[in-house]
PDB file of C-alpha atoms in Angstrom:
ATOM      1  CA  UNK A   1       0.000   0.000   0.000  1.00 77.00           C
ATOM      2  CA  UNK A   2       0.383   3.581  -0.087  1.00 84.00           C
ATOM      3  CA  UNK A   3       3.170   5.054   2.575  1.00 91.00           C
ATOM      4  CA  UNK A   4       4.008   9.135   2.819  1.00 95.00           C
ATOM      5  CA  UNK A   5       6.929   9.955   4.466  1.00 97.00           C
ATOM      6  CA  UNK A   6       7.197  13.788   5.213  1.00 97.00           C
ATOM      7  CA  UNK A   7      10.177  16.025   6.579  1.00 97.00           C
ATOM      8  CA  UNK A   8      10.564  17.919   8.974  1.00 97.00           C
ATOM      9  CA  UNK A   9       8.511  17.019  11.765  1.00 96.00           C
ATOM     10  CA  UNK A  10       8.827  20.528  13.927  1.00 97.00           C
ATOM     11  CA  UNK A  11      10.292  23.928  11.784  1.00 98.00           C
ATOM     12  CA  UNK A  12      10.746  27.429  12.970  1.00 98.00           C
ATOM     13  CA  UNK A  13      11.183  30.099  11.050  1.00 97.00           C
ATOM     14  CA  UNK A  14      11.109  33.835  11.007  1.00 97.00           C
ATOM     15  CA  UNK A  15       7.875  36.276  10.278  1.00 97.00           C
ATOM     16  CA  UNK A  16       7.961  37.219   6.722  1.00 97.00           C
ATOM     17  CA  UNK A  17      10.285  33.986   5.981  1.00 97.00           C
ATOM     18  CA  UNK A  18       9.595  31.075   3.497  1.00 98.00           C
ATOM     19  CA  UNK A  19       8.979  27.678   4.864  1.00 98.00           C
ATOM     20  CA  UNK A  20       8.897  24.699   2.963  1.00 98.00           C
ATOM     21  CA  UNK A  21       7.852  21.235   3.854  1.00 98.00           C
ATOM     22  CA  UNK A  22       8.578  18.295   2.174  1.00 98.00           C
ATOM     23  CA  UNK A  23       6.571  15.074   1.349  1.00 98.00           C
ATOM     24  CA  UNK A  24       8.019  12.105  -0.411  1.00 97.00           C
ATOM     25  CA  UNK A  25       5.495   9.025  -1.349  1.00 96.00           C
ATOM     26  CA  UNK A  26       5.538   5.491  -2.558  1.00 94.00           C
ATOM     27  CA  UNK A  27       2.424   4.342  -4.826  1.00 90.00           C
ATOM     28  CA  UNK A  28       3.520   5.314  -8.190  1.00 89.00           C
ATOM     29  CA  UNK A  29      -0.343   4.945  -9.041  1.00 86.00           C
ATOM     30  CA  UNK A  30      -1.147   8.046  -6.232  1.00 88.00           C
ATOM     31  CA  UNK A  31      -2.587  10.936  -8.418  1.00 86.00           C
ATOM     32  CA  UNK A  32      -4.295  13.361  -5.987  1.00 87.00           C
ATOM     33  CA  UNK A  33      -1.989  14.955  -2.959  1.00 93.00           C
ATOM     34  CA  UNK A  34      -3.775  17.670  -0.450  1.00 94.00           C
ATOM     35  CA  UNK A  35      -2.410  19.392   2.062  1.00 97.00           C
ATOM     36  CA  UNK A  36      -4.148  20.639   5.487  1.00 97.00           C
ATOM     37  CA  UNK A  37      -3.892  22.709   8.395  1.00 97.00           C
ATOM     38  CA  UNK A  38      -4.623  21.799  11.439  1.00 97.00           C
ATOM     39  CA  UNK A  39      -4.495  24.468  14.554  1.00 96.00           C
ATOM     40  CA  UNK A  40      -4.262  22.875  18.015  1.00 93.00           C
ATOM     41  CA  UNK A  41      -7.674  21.541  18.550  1.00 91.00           C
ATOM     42  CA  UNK A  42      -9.087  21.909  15.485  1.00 94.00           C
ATOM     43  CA  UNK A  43      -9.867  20.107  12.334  1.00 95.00           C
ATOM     44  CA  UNK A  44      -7.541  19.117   9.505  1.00 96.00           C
ATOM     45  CA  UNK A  45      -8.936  21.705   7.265  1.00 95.00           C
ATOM     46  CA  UNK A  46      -7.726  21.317   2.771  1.00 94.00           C
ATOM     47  CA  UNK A  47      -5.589  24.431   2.196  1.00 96.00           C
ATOM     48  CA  UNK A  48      -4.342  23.289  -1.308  1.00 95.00           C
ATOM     49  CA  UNK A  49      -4.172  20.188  -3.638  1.00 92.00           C
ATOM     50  CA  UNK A  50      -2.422  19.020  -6.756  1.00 90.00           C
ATOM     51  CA  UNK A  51      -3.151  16.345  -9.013  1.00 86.00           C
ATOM     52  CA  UNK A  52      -0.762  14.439 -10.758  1.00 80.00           C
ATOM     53  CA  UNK A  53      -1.314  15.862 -14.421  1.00 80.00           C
ATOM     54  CA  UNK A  54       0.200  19.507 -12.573  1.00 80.00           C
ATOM     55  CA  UNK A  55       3.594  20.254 -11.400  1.00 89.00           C
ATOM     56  CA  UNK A  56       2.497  23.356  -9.149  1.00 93.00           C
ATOM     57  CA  UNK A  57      -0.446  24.965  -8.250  1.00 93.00           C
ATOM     58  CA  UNK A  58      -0.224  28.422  -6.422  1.00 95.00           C
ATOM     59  CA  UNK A  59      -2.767  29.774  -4.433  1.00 94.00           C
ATOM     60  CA  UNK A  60      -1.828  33.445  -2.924  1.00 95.00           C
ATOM     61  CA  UNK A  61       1.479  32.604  -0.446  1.00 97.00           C
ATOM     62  CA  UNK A  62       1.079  29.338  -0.465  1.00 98.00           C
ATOM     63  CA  UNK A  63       2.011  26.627  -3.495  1.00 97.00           C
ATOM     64  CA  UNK A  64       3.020  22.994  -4.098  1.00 97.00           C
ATOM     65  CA  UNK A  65       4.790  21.686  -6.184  1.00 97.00           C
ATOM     66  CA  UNK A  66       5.311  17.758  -7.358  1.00 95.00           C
ATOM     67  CA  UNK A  67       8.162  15.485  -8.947  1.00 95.00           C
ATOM     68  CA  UNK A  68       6.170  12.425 -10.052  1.00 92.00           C
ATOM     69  CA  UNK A  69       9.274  10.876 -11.229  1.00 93.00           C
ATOM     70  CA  UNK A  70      11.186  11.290  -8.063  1.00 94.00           C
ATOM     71  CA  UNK A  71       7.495  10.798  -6.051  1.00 95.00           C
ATOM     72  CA  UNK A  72       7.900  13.860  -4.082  1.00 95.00           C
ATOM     73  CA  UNK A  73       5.962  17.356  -3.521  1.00 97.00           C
ATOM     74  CA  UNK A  74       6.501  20.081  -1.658  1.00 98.00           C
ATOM     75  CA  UNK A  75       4.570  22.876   0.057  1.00 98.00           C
ATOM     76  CA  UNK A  76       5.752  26.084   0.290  1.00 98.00           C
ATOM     77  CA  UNK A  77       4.417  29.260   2.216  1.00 98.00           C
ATOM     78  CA  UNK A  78       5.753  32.565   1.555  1.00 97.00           C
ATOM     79  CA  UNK A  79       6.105  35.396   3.743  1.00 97.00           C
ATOM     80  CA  UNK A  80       4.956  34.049   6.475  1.00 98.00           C
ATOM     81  CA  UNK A  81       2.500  35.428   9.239  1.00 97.00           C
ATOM     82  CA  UNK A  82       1.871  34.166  12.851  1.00 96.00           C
ATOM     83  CA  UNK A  83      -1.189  32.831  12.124  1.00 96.00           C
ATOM     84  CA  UNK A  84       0.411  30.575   9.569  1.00 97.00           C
ATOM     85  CA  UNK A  85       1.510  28.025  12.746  1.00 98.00           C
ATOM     86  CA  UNK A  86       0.071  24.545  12.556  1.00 97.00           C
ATOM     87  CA  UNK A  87       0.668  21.247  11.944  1.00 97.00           C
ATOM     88  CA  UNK A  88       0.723  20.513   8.246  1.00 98.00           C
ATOM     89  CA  UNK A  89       0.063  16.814   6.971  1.00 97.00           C
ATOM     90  CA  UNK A  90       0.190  16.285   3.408  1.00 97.00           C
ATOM     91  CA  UNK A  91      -1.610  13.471   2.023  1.00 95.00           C
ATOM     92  CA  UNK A  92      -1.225  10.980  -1.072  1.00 93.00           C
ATOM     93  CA  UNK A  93      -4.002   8.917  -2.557  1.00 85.00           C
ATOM     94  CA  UNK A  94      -4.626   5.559  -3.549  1.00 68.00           C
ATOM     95  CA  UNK A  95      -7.964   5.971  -5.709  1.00 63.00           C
ATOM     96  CA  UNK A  96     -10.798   3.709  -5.694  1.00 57.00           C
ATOM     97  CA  UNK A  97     -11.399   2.704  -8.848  1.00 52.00           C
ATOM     98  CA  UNK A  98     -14.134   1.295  -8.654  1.00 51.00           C
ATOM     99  CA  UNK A  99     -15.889   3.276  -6.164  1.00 59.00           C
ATOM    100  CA  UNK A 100     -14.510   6.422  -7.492  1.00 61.00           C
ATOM    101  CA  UNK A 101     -12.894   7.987  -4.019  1.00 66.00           C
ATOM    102  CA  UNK A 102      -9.600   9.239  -2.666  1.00 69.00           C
ATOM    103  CA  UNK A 103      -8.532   6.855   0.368  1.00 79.00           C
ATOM    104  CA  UNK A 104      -5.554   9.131   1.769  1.00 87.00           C
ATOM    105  CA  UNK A 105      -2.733   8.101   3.264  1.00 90.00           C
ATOM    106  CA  UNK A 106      -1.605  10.840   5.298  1.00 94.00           C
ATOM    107  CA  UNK A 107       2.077  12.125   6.362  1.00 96.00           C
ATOM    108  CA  UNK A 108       3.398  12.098  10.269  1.00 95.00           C
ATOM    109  CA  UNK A 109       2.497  15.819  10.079  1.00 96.00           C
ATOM    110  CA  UNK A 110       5.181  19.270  10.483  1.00 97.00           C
ATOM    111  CA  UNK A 111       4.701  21.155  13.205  1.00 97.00           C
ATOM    112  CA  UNK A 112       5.673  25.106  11.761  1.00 98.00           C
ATOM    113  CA  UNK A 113       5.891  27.936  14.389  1.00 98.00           C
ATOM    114  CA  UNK A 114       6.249  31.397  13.163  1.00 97.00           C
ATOM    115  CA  UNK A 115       8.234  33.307  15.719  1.00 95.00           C
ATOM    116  CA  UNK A 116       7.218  36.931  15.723  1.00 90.00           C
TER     117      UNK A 116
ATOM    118  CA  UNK B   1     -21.335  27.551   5.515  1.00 68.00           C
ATOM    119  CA  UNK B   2     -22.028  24.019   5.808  1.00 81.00           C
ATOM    120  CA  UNK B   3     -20.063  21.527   8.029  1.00 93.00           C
ATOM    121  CA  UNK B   4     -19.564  18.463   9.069  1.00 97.00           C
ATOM    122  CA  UNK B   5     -20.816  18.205  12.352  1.00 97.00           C
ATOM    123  CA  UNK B   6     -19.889  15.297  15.402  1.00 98.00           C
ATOM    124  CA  UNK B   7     -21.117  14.336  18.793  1.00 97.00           C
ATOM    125  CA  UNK B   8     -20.055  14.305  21.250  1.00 98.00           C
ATOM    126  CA  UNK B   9     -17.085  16.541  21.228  1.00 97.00           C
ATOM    127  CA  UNK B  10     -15.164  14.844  24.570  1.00 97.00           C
ATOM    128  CA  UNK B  11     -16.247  11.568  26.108  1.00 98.00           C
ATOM    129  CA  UNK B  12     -14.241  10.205  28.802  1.00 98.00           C
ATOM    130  CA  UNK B  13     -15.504   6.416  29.969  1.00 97.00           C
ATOM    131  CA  UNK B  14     -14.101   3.664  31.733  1.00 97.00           C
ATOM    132  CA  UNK B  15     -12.372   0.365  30.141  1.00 97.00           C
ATOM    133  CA  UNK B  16     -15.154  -1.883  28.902  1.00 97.00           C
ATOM    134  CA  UNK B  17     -17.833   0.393  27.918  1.00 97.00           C
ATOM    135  CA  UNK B  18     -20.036   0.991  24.964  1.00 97.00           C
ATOM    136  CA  UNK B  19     -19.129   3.922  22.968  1.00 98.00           C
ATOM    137  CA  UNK B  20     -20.801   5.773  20.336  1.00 98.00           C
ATOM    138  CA  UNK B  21     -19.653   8.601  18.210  1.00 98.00           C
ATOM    139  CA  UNK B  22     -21.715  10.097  15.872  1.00 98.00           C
ATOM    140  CA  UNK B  23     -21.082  12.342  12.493  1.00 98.00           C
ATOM    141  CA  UNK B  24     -23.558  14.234  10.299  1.00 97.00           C
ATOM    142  CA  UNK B  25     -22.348  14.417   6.885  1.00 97.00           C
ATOM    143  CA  UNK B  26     -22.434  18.104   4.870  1.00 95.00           C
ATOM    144  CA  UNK B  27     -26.036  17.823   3.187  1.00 94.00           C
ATOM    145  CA  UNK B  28     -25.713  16.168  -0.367  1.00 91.00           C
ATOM    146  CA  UNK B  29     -22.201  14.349   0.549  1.00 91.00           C
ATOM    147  CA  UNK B  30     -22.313  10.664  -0.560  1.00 88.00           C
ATOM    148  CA  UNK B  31     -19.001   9.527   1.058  1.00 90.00           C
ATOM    149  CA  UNK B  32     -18.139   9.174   4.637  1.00 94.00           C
ATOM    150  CA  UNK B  33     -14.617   8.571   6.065  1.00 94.00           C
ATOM    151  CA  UNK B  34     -14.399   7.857   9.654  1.00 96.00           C
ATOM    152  CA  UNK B  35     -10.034   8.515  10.762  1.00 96.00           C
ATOM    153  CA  UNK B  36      -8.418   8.228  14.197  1.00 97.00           C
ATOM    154  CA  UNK B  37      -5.790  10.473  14.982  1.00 96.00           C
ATOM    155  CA  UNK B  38      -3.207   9.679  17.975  1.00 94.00           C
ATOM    156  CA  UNK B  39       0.426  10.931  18.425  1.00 88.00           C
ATOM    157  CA  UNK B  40       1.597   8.470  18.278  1.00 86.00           C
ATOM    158  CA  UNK B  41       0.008   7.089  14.832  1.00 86.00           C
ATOM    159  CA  UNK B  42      -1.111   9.952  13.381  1.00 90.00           C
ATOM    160  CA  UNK B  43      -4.157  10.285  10.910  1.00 93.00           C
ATOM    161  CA  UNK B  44      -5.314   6.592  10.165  1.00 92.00           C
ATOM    162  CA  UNK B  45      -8.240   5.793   8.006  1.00 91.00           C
ATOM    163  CA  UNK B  46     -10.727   3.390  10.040  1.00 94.00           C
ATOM    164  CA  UNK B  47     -13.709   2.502   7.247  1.00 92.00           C
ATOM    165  CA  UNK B  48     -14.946   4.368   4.365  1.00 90.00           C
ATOM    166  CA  UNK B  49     -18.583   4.492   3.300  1.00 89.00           C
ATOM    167  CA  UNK B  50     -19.968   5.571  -0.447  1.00 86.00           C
ATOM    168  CA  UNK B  51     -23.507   5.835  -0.412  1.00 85.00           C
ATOM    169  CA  UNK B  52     -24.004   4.474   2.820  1.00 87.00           C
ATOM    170  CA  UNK B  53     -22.005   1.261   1.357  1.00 85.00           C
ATOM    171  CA  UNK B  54     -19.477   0.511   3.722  1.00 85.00           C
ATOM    172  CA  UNK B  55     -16.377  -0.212   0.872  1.00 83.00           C
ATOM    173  CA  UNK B  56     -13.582  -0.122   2.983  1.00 83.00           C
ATOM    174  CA  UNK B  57     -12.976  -0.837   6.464  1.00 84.00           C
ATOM    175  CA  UNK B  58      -9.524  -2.704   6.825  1.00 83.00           C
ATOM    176  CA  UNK B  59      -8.149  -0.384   9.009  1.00 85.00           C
ATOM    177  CA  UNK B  60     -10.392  -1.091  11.434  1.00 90.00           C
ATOM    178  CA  UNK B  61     -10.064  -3.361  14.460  1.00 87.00           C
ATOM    179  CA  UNK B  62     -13.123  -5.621  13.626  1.00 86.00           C
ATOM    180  CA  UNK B  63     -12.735  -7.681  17.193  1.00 92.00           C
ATOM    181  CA  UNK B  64     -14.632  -3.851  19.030  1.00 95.00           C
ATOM    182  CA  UNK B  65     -14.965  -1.746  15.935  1.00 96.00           C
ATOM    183  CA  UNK B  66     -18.087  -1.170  14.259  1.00 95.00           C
ATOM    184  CA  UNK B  67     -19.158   1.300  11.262  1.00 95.00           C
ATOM    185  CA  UNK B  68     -22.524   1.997  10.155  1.00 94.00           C
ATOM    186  CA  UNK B  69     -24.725   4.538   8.202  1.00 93.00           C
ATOM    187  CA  UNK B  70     -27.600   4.032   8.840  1.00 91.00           C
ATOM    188  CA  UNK B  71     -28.869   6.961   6.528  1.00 91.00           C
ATOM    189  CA  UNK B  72     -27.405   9.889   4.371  1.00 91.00           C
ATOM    190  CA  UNK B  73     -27.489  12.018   7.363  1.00 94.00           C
ATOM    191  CA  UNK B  74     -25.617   9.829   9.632  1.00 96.00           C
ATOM    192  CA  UNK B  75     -22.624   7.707  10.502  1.00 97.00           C
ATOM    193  CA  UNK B  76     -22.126   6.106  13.691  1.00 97.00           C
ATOM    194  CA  UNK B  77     -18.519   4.774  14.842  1.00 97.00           C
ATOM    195  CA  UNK B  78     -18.638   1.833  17.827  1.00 97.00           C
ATOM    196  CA  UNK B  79     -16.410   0.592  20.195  1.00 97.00           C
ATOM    197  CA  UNK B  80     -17.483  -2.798  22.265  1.00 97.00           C
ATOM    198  CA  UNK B  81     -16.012  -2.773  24.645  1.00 96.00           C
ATOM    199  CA  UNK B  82     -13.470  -0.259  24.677  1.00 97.00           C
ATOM    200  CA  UNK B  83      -9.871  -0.080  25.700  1.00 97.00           C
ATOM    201  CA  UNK B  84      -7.469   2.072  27.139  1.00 97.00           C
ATOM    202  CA  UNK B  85      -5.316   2.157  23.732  1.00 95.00           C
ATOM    203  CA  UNK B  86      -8.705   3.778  21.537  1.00 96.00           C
ATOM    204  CA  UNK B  87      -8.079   6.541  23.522  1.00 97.00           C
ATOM    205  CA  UNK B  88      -7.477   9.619  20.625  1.00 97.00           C
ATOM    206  CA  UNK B  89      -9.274  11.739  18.633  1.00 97.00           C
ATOM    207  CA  UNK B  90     -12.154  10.240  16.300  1.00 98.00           C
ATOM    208  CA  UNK B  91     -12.662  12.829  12.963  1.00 98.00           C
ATOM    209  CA  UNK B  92     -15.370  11.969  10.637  1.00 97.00           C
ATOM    210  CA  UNK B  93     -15.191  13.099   6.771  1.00 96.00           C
ATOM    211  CA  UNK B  94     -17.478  13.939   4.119  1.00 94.00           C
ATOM    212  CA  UNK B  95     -17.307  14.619   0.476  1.00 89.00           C
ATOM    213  CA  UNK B  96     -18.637  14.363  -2.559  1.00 85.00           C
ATOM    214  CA  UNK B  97     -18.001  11.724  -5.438  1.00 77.00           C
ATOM    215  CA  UNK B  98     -20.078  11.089  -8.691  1.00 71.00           C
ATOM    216  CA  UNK B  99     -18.492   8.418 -10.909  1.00 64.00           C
ATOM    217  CA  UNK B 100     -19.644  10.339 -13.945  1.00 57.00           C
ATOM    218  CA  UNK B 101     -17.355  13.340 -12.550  1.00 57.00           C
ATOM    219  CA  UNK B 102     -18.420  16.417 -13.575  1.00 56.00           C
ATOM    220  CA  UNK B 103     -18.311  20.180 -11.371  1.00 55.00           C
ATOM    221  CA  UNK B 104     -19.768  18.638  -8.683  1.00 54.00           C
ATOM    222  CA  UNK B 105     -17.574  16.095  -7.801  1.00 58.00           C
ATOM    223  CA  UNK B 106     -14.781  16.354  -5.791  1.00 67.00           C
ATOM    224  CA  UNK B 107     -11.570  14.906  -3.851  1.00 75.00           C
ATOM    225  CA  UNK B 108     -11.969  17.077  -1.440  1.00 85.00           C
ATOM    226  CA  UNK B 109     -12.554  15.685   2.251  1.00 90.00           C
ATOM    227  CA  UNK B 110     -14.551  17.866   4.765  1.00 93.00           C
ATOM    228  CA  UNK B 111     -13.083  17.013   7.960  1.00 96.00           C
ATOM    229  CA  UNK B 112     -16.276  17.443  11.275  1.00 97.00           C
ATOM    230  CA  UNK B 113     -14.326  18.971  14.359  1.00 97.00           C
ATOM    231  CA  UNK B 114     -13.543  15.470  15.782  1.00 97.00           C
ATOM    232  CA  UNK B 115     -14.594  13.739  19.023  1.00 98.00           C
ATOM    233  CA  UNK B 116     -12.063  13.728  22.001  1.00 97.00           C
ATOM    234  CA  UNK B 117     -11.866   9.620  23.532  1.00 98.00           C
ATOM    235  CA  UNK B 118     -10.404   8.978  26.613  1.00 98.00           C
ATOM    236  CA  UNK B 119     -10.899   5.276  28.197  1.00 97.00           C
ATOM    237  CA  UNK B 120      -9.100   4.984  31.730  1.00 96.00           C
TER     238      UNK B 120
END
């Protein structure tokens, strides 16, 4: 089956810095890979997706990009803000075929604080 | 703004008990996705419904686990009896899926605001 491996677990950075978090899967078949946001007691809640037929997809300061060949993708957040901490989990899919949905296999998660 | 709604929000019961979580779909959603999130684990999918067909629930314990739906507007997640190790949040998902595709249809999952389980 599907396994997502994603790097790094916790990352700091600086207000107004980039962070970038990394997501490496294993189902060559995967073709749909979301990202969410959780706050601390939230919900996971979809901030961006890509499908396989895309190498990046922008969205305002956030984008992702994706290597099918190398079976990686990577989100990226510019100039960040402090309401940009979370956890992040990125997500791969192995599609139903049949029954037409996504069953997502989801990465350990990244922790990003924004230190003011 | 619809949502995906769950209840309860915390339960906190002894080792051995019944317990039932339940999750109202967004209106219109034909796929459910029950997930258990831990620490330790992280996000795991439990069981998967599609029109109230359960079509996937091997990541569920089967020995106190039990999935059902029993109409569009809800699914119900059961533990019998439960155990100090299904302690962790429960989040029910909802989305929409048309074979045909089309606008409508989407990967998109619609996470509820999860129910808190502790079992002492």
């Amino acid at each position: 089956g599907e396994n997502v491996e994603q790097h790094p677990s916790t990352l700091s950075v600086q207000e107004g810095d980039s962070a970038v978090i990394k997501c490496t899967y294993s189902d060559s078949a995967s073709n749909y890979f979301p990202w969410y946001k959780q706050e601390l007691g939230k919900r996971p809640q979809l901030i961006i997706d890509i499908r396989s037929n895309v190498g990046e997809k922008k969205d305002q300061r956030i984008a992702v990009t994706l290597n099918k060949t190398a079976k990686h993708f990577s989100l990226h957040i510019t100039e960040t803000q402090p309401e940009d901490s979370a956890v992040y989990f990125c997500a791969a899919s192995s599609h139903y075929i049949i029954q037409g949905a996504q069953k997502l296999v989801f990465g350990q998660g990244t922790r990003l604080t924004i230190n003011p | 703004d619809a949502r995906v709604t769950q209840t309860p929000r915390h339960k906190v019961t002894e080792m051995g008990q019944e317990v039932t979580m339940r999750c109202q779909p967004i209106l219109g959603h034909n796929t459910v996705f029950w997930y258990r999130q831990t620490m330790m684990q992280g996000l795991e999918l439990l069981a998967y419904f599609r029109n109230r067909a359960p079509l996937d629930d091997s990541g569920m314990p089967k020995d106190r686990f039990s999935a059902e739906m029993p109409d569009a507007t809800l699914a119900t997640l059961k533990i019998q009896p439960s155990e100090p190790r299904d302690s962790a949040v429960y989040f029910c998902a909802s989305g929409l899926v048309l074979l045909a595709g089309g606008p409508s249809s989407t990967d998109t999952q619609y996470f509820g605001p999860g129910t808190r389980l502790t079992v002492l």
